[in-house]
Amino acid sequence: MAGPTTARRGEKKSPSGPPSAPEERGRRFRWARTPLRAPGRRGLIIITVCAVLLGAFGAWAFYASDWLRLERVKATGTGVLTPREVVDAADAPMNAPLISVDTDALAHRLRARLPRIKSVDVERSWPHTIGLKVTERTPELVMRAGGKFVEVDAEGVRFATVTAAPKGVPLLEMAVSHAPSPERFGVDRLRRAAVQVAQDLPPAVRKDVRKVRVRSYDSVTLELAGGRTVAWGSSEQGAEKAKVLAALLKAARDARHFDISVPSAPAVSGS
């Protein structure tokens, strides 16, 4: 016969003793805040001495030591000019402290000695180098000067004299001694107007231009390959005139003279 123990075998025994406390999920850490204190008199003295020593060391390193002196000048961006020409014209103070080199003076000296240079960026490259990044002027037209040629850039600036005219650059002929209103349309302005005409031409037309002749502000004439001529008129409405001329050259291949001074009413003559 089974005793009471057997009869209650399926019952769960209640735990004895006090209930256990729930497990802690994690501890919370709190950072201790340390109050900031102003340095005392001794600390201020130490900080001041260190700052003075650091400044003195920096001044010595930049101006008196051999660590940061100019030892090399490098020129880039040249085309017609050579890097050697640019470096020689810059005349940088070699072995001087790099920080004391006057970069503006170098740029001014280069533009004065080499007019072909349109702009130049002068940069320090630590610890021993000055870099000269050059942008050269390019000729839009050339003018005769004795047996040589003077190059004229996109701004109408005469910047260099060469013995031979650059290939593909039209010749500019100025005949303005009796031009009307010279006080208003001076030679410099007329030269810029001629350059503007050349720039307005599309490449397909420009390659055939041999000469740009200027007589006055409203009398610009082009001479093309094969003896053809173009009465351009003034430099105004240049883009529209260039389109009309390009169309006429294709439509009237045998024509010898084109008048586009009034682009809305062009005229063609000769055969």
Steps between C-alpha positions, in 0.01 A plus 500: 500500500635828393556752771417869491832570349405298194161665471650850489780419264366724226465801724769772486680572814486858610841649539616541847672804638454867414443602134815580303560859389471571125827496309654837425484583128805715504687741704485871435827681483519860584794711384648700770502869413824662586459872545725711276734720686678803366877453500672659788769762481771241456304327225453828312871569517579155362246537216636844408860381498407202278310724256794741475746217444275341237460831318873566509569152365247548219651837402847348498382202293331723237753782476840391634531126454598315183192281518256724305709688243443546127703245307294438185273696262274299270303637200199325342241583234745633241446460125711734290711602797727248668499427874860623514401838355225540758723401792776737389257790454349443845843550659387354830729558804657157536593381850274764655245393762208358306247687712659837418489462119274771354275301265324812367835650403592183312173505305539869414858447386401212273220692328729801451792303358298247299192670347398165352393400851134588551482386861711306749424337832793498741473243777724388785556127513650416835769448598727626217311580176324787322256397225424726201181399316497700177220579254630631169326738263404350163498704177170576327659729241851614402624841381801571281787684667784540254606153404340347809152443641333622819253259657164637620295306755125472559500824701671696224829505691823495297712266705789352300707551184590193295700450184234286329123531515333212688327257267129560456498845665361777274693819431358825641543809285413835661434795268342749737703818450195669348238309695196702617468584870851384603449644847206264552625197309874496561746250362483277807123478482506431127758226555271339758211526253707317237580225749130469583420450132758222477360332810143510368594299191425127511808275469405390147507864382783621719748257348452673161553855632833644391462864601278729709516861378366780721444852365251632755256382765243407232735387225651156563585284201612137486720347234449127452699234322464513122476880485144519637403802711235563763362843592431444871414855602515566875576237763139509621266204435809286456336166575215564256740617228714190546197272445399690186853487359531126564174439315600724207837330460323166460224629271713721275830320465602691189429847641792735553352768723258475793339798670352413840529843659120481528446132584127514431572610140828339386636542151715276282687601184768371264545152365 
